mmCIF file of C-alpha atoms in Angstrom:
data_model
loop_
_atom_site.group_PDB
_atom_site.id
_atom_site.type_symbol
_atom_site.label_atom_id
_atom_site.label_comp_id
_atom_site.label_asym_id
_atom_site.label_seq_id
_atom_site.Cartn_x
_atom_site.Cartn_y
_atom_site.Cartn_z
ATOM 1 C CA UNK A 194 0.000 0.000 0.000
ATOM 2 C CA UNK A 195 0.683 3.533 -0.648
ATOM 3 C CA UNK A 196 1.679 5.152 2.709
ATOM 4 C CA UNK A 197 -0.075 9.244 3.107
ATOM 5 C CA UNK A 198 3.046 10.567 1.884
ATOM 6 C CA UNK A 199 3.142 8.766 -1.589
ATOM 7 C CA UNK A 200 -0.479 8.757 -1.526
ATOM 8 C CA UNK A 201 0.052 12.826 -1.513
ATOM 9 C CA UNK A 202 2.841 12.550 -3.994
ATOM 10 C CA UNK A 203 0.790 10.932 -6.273
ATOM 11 C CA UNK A 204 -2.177 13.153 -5.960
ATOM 12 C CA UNK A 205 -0.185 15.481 -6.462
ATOM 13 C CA UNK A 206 1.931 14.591 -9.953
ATOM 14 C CA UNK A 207 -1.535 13.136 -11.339
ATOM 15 C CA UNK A 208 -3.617 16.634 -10.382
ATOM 16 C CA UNK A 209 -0.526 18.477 -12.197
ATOM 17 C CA UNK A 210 -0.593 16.254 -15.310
ATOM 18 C CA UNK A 211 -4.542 15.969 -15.979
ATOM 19 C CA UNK A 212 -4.456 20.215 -15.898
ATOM 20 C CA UNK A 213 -1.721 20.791 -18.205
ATOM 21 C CA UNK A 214 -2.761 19.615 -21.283
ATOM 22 C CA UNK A 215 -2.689 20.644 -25.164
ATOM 23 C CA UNK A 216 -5.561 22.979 -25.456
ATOM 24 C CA UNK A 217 -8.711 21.600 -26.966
ATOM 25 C CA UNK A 218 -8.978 24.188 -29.296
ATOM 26 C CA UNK A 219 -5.347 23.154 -30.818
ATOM 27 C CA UNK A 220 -5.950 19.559 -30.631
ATOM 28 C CA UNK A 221 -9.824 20.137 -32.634
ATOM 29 C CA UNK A 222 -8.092 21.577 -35.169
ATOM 30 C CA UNK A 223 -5.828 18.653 -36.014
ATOM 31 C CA UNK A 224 -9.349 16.719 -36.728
ATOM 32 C CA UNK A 225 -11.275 19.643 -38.604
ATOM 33 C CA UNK A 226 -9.201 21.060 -40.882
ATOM 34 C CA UNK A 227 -7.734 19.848 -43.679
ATOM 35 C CA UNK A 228 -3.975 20.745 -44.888
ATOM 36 C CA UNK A 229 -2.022 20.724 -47.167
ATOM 37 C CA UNK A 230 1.638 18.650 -46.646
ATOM 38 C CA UNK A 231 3.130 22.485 -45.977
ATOM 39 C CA UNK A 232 0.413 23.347 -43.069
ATOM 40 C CA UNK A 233 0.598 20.030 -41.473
ATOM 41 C CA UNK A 234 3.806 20.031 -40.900
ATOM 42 C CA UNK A 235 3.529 23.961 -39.536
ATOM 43 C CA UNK A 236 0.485 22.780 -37.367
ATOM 44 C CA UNK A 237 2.720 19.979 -36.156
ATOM 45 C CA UNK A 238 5.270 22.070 -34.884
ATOM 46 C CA UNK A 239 3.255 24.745 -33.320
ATOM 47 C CA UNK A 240 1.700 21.797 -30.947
ATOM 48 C CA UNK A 241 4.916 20.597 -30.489
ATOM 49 C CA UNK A 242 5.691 23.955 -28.927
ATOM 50 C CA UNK A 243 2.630 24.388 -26.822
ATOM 51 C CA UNK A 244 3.410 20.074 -25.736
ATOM 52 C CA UNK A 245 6.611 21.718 -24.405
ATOM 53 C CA UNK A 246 4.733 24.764 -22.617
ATOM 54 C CA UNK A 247 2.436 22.317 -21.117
ATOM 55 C CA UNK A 248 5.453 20.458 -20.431
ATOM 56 C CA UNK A 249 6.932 22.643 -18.665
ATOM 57 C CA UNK A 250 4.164 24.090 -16.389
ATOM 58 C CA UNK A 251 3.395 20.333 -15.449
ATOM 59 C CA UNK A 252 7.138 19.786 -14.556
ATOM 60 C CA UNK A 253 7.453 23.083 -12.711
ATOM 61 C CA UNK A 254 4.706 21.273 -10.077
ATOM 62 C CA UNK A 255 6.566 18.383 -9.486
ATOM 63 C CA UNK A 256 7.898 18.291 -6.071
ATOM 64 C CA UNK A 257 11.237 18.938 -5.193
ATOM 65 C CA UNK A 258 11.876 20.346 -9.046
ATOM 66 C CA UNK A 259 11.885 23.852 -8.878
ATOM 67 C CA UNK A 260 14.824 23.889 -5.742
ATOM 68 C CA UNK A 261 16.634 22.200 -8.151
ATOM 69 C CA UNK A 262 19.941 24.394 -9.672
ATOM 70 C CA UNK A 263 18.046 26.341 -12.866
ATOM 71 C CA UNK A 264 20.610 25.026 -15.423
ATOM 72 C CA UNK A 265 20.076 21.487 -14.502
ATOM 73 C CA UNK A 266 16.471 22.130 -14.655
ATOM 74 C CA UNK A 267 16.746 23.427 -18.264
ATOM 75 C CA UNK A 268 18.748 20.289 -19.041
ATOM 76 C CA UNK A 269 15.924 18.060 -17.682
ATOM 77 C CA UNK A 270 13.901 19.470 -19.603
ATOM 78 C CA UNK A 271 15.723 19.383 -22.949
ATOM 79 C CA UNK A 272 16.905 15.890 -22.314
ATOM 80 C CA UNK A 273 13.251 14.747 -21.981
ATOM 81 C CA UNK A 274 10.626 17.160 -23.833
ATOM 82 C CA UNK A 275 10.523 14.473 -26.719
ATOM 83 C CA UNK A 276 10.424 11.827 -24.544
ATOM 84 C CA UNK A 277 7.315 13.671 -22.559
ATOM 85 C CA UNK A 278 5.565 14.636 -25.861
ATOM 86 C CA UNK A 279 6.032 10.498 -27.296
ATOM 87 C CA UNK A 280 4.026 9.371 -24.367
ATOM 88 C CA UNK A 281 1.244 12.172 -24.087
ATOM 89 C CA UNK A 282 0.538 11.145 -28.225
ATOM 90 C CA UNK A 283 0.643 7.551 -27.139
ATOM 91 C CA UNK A 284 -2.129 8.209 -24.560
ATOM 92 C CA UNK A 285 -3.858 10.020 -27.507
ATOM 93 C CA UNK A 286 -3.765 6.992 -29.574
ATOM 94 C CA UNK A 287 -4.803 4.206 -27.497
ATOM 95 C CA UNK A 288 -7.776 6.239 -25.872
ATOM 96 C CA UNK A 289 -10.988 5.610 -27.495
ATOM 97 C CA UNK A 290 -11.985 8.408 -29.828
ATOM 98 C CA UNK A 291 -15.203 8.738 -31.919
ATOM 99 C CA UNK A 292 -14.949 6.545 -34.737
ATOM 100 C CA UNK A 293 -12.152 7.518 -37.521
ATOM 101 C CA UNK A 294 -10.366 10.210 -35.273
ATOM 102 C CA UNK A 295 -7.480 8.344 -34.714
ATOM 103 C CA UNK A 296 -7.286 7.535 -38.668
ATOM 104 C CA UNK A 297 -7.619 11.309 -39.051
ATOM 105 C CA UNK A 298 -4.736 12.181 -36.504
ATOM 106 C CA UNK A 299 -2.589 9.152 -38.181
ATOM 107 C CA UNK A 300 -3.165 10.009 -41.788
ATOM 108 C CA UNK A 301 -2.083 13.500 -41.099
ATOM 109 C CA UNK A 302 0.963 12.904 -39.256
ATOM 110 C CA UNK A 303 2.075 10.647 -41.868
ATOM 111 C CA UNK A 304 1.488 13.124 -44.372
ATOM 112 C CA UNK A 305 3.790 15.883 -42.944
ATOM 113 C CA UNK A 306 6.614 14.770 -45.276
ATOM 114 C CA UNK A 307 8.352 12.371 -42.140
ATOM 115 C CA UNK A 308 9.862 9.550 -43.711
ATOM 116 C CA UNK A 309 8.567 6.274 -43.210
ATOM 117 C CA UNK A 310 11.682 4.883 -41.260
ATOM 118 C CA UNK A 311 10.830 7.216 -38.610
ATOM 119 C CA UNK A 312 6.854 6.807 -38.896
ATOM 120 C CA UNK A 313 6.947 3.223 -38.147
ATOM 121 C CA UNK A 314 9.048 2.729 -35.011
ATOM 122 C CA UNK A 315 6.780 5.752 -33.351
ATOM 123 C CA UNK A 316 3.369 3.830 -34.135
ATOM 124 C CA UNK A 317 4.100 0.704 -32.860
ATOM 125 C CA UNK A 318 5.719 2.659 -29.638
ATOM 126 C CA UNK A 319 1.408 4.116 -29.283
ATOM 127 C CA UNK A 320 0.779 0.311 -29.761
ATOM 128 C CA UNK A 321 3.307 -1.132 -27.287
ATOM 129 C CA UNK A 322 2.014 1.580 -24.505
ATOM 130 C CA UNK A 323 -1.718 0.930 -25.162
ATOM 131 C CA UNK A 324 -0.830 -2.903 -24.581
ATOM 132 C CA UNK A 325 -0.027 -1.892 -21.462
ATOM 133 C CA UNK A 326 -3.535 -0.654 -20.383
ATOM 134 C CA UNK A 327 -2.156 2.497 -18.309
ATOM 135 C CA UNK A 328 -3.811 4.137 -15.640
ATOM 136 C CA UNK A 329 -3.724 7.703 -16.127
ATOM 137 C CA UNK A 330 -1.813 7.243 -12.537
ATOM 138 C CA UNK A 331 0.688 5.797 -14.544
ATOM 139 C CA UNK A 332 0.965 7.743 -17.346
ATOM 140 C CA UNK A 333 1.418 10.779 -15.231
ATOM 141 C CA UNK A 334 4.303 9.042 -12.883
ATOM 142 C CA UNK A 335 6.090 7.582 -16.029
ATOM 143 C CA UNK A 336 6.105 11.125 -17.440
ATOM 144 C CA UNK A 337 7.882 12.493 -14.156
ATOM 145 C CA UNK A 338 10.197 9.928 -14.085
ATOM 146 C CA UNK A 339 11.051 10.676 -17.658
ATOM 147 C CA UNK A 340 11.846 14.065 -17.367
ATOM 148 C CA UNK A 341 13.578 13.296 -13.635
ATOM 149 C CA UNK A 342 16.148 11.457 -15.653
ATOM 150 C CA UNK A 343 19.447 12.391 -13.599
ATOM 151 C CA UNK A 344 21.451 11.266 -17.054
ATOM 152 C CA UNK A 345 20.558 13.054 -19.143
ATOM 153 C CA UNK A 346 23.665 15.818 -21.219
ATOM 154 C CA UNK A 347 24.858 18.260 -18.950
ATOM 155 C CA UNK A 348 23.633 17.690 -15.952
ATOM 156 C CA UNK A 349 26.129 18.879 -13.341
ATOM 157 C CA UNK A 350 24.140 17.590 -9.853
ATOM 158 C CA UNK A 351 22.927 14.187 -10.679
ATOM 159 C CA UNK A 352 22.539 12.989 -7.156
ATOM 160 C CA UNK A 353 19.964 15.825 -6.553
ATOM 161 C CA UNK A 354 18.129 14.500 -9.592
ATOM 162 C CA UNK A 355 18.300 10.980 -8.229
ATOM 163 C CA UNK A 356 16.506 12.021 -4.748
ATOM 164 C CA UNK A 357 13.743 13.376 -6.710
ATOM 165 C CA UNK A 358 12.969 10.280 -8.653
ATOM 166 C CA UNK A 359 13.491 7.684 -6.469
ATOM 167 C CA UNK A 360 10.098 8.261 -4.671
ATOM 168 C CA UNK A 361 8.463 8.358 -7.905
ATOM 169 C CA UNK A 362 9.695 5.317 -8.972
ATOM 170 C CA UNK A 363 8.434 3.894 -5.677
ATOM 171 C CA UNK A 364 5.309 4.776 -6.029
ATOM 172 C CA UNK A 365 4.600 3.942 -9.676
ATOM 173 C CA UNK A 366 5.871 0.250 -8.210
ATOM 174 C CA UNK A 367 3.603 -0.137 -5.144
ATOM 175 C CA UNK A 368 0.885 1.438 -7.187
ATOM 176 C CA UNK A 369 1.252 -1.159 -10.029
ATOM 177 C CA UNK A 370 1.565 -3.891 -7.561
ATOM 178 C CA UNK A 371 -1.830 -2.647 -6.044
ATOM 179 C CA UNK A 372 -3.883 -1.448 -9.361
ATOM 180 C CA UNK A 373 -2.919 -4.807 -11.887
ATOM 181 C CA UNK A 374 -2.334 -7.684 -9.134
ATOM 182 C CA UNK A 375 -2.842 -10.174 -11.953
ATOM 183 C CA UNK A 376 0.254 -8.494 -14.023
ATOM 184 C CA UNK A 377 3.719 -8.771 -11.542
ATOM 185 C CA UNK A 378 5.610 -7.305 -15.162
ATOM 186 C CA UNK A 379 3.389 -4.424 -14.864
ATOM 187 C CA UNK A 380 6.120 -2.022 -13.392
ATOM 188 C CA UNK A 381 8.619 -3.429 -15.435
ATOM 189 C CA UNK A 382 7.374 -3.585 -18.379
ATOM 190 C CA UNK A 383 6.565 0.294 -17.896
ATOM 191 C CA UNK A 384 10.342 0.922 -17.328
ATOM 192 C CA UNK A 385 11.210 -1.413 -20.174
ATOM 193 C CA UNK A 386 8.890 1.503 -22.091
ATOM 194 C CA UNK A 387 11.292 4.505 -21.240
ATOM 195 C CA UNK A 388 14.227 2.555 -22.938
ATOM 196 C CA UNK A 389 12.288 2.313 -26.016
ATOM 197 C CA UNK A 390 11.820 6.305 -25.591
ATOM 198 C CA UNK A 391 15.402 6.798 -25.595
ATOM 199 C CA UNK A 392 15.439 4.865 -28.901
ATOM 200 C CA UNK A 393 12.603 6.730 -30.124
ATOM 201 C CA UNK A 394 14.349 10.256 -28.933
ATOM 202 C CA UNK A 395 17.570 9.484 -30.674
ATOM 203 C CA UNK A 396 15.283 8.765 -33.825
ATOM 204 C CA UNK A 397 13.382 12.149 -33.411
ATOM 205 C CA UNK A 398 17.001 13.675 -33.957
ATOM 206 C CA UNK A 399 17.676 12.296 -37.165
ATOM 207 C CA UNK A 400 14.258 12.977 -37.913
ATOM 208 C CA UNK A 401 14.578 16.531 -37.599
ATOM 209 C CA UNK A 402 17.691 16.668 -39.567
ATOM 210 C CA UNK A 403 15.806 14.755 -42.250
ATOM 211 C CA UNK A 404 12.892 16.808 -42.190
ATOM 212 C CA UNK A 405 15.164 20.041 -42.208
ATOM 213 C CA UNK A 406 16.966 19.172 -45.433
ATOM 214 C CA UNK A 407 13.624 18.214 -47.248
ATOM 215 C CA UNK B 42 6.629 33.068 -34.482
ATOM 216 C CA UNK B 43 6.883 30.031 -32.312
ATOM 217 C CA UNK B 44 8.488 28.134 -35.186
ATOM 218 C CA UNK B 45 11.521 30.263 -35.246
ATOM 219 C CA UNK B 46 11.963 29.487 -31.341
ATOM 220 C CA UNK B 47 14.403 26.224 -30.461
ATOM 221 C CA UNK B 48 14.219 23.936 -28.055
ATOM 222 C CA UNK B 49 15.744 25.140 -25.410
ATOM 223 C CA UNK B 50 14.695 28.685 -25.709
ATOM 224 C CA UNK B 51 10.848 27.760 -25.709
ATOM 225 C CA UNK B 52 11.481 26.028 -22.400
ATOM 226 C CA UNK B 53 13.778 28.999 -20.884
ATOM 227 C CA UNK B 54 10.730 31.264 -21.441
ATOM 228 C CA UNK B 55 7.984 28.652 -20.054
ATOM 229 C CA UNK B 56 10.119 28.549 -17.244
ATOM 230 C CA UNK B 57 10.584 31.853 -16.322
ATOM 231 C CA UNK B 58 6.746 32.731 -17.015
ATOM 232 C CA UNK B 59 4.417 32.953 -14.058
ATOM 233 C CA UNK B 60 1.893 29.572 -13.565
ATOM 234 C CA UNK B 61 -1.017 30.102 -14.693
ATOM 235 C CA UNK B 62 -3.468 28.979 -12.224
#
């Protein structure tokens, strides 16, 4: 069981995560309109931006974060924004959304003129999490534990880093031993998730470098 | 525009804004 304290951590991370979100308005446009290969891939990159905003704001709640030294926060934060923004669009793909919205979101993002090699590996990331079943408990905790990375380039105090994700980690554990008692790999199979991120984020690199010369 | 901003300058400036509550 979740002692108060982790109960209150939790509460806590999970209140941050459900408020800051992509704005409705932002994510209704990506089913409404319809674009042309040019305005996709500008659409794309403005909700990348606001995914980092949101990003941000939900990090900035995490406890312990902000006392951390500013530089190493801005590290944390570069290290993992891609990481972040791979598992809030996995979320967005294995909820259920009225019929053909997910075809919608799919068909556009592989029309944005990102090659194929890099379209692949990130779909079948969406289908590896929604295997999973998450809790939105989990989602939120994974996320925070993504961005508390303490390895991540240029960070100078990585012990500091490390006290603020241990508890985190603990939690997500006791809280998948308690929520899926029928699936022991639960909280493993999560962490086995963020090393397929790291894949993913080295991919989303060379994706941008691809993307920049077409 | 956004666009124009990188990476690390988007989240230097989310940082430094006030929370909007």
């Amino acid at each position: 069981e979740l002692s108060q304290e982790q109960q209150n951590l939790l509460t806590y991370i999970l209140d941050a995560y459900n408020k800051h979100r992509i704005p409705q308005d932002m994510a209704k446009k990506l089913l409404q309109e319809q674009f042309s290969t040019e305005e996709n891939f500008l659409l794309l990159i403005e909700m990348a931006t606001t995914h980092v905003q949101v990003l941000v704001e939900f990090t900035k709640k995490i406890p312990g974060f902000l006392s951390l030294d500013h530089e190493d926060q801005i590290a944390l934060l570069k290290g993992s924004a891609v990481e972040a923004m791979f598992l809030r669009s996995a979320q967005v793909f294995t909820k259920k959304m009225p019929h053909g919205h997910s075809e919608v979101l799919e068909e556009r993002i592989r029309k944005s003129g990102i090659s194929e090699e890099f379209i692949t590996p990130m779909f079948n990331f969406y289908k590896s999490i929604g295997e999973l079943q998450m809790r939105q408990e989990e989602h939120a905790l994974l996320t925070a534990i993504t961005i508390l990375s303490p390895d991540r380039p240029y960070v100078k105090d990585q012990r500091a880093v490390e006290r603020l994700q241990e508890p985190v980690l603990d939690v997500l554990r006791r809280f998948c031993k308690t929520q899926h008692p029928h699936k022991p790999q639960q909280f493993a199979r999560l962490l086995g998730r963020l090393t397929e991120l790291r894949t993913l984020n080295h991919h989303h690199a060379e994706m941008l470098e691809s993307w920049r010369t077409s | 525009p956004a666009s124009n901003l990188g990476l690390e300058d988007i989240i230097r400036k989310a940082l430094m804004g006030n929370v909007e509550e």
